[in-house]
Amino acid sequence: MRDAIKEAARASLHLLGGAVIAILCHLMVGVALFTACLTVTVIGAGVLPESVLLLRRLAGWERRRTAAWTGAPIPEAYLPLEGPLPARVRTAVTDPGTVRDVVWAGAQLLYGMVLWYASLVLWVPALLVDGVVTGLAGRRPVALPLIGRLAGLAGDWSRTLLTPAPSAARDAALAARIEQLTATRAGAVAAHGAELRRIERDLHDGAQARLVALSMRIGLARRAYDSDPAAARALLDDAQTQAEEALAELRHVVRGIHPPILTDRGLTGAVRALAASSGLEVQVSVTGPAGHADHPAGAPAVTGPADHADQPAGAPAGDFRAPAAVEAAAYFVVAEALTNAAKHSGAARASVSLTRAPAALRVRVADEGRGGAEAGERAGSGLTGMRRRVAALDGTVELTSPEGGPTVIEVELPCVW
């Protein structure tokens, strides 16, 4: 009896929430009439999208309530209300989700209040009947569970009315996908522009300046060759040094565009080289289709026969090759993460994990530093560029860096092996 009363009370609270939403739907009728009048005058057309958004929030509240009661979420599918005012008004009017919400709001006006009143009417006779049945006859309650059935009926009706049609769900998913691709394209364009500016800056401040100095020294050596051969030889020695430094600068720029080590040694070899030169004690773990093996940076990989099944000629043992763009993105993720760990985290150790999933490459970089990497991202660190580079390939980045550490960066890059 006690459990039945608790369950009936819980159902009554759910029905009370439905009654409150029904009252709000009644108020939405006035809002709808006010919006219609303003929209007809054209001057107040901007109120229509806002009213639709208000209705969406109300329907979203009912979805969450119903999901909490039934234990199964209700999907929602709306076209985004974005862009200039005429486009927003047109979307608000033509979106199937708006029609569905209006139908639900009209129905909620009826069954929300009716079921709530029905539960109030049931309480007194249910307590009397179940008190006799349970107390005297020793049987399970039979009337109080009816209140729970009323709440289940309300949940079923809300689910039926608020569940989007398959076509509407597809349209909403397509609109969300287009919006996501638009954002990632903008990020990719911004990242590309930043990369071009970085290359131009490196060439202008580095290699170009050294080549200008080299040209000047060669000109001075040519003028001094006949009159002062010793000074000319000194200038030529200096010019040779300048040429070597310019070549080093050019190699640095080339590595920033696409590291040659990726082509020569593959992603695994390139990551091990990064780990060895990072200044940290880095453990590199490579997981492929044949299992996994953990190795400290610089240690030889131990591979089985299956590890070589899809290796290109000349690829190192234990490596697995993803598309070039995916490898480059993964390489720069590891490089940025290890650089941040060495400069800012104060950690002495880090770990890098490369995992080949059926349709993706997963990268995980963790350090034992002081954490707080989100603040660095807001300040404009390389994490923003990392996110843009990964988003351009339709990948995802998850950063966990609480104050006090540790910092963990997990990246998933879709690819076809």
Short mmCIF file of C-alpha atoms in Angstrom, two decimals, residues 70 75 144-145 159 193 213 229 239 243 249 292 325 328 335 381 416:
data_model
loop_
_atom_site.label_atom_id
_atom_site.label_comp_id
_atom_site.label_asym_id
_atom_site.label_seq_id
_atom_site.Cartn_x
_atom_site.Cartn_y
_atom_site.Cartn_z
CA THR A 70 8.85 6.77 -19.59
CA PRO A 75 13.81 13.17 -30.53
CA LEU A 144 -4.30 3.56 -6.98
CA PRO A 145 -2.39 2.13 -9.98
CA ARG A 159 5.13 10.98 -27.36
CA GLY A 193 44.66 31.63 -44.03
CA ALA A 213 72.44 38.73 -46.30
CA PRO A 229 91.73 37.97 -51.31
CA ALA A 239 78.28 33.43 -47.05
CA ALA A 243 73.53 29.57 -47.04
CA GLU A 249 65.14 27.76 -42.30
CA HIS A 292 48.64 -3.41 -29.28
CA ALA A 325 45.58 14.53 -44.75
CA ALA A 328 49.17 15.24 -41.17
CA ALA A 335 53.13 18.04 -31.99
CA SER A 381 46.76 29.17 -27.85
CA VAL A 416 39.05 4.82 -44.81
#
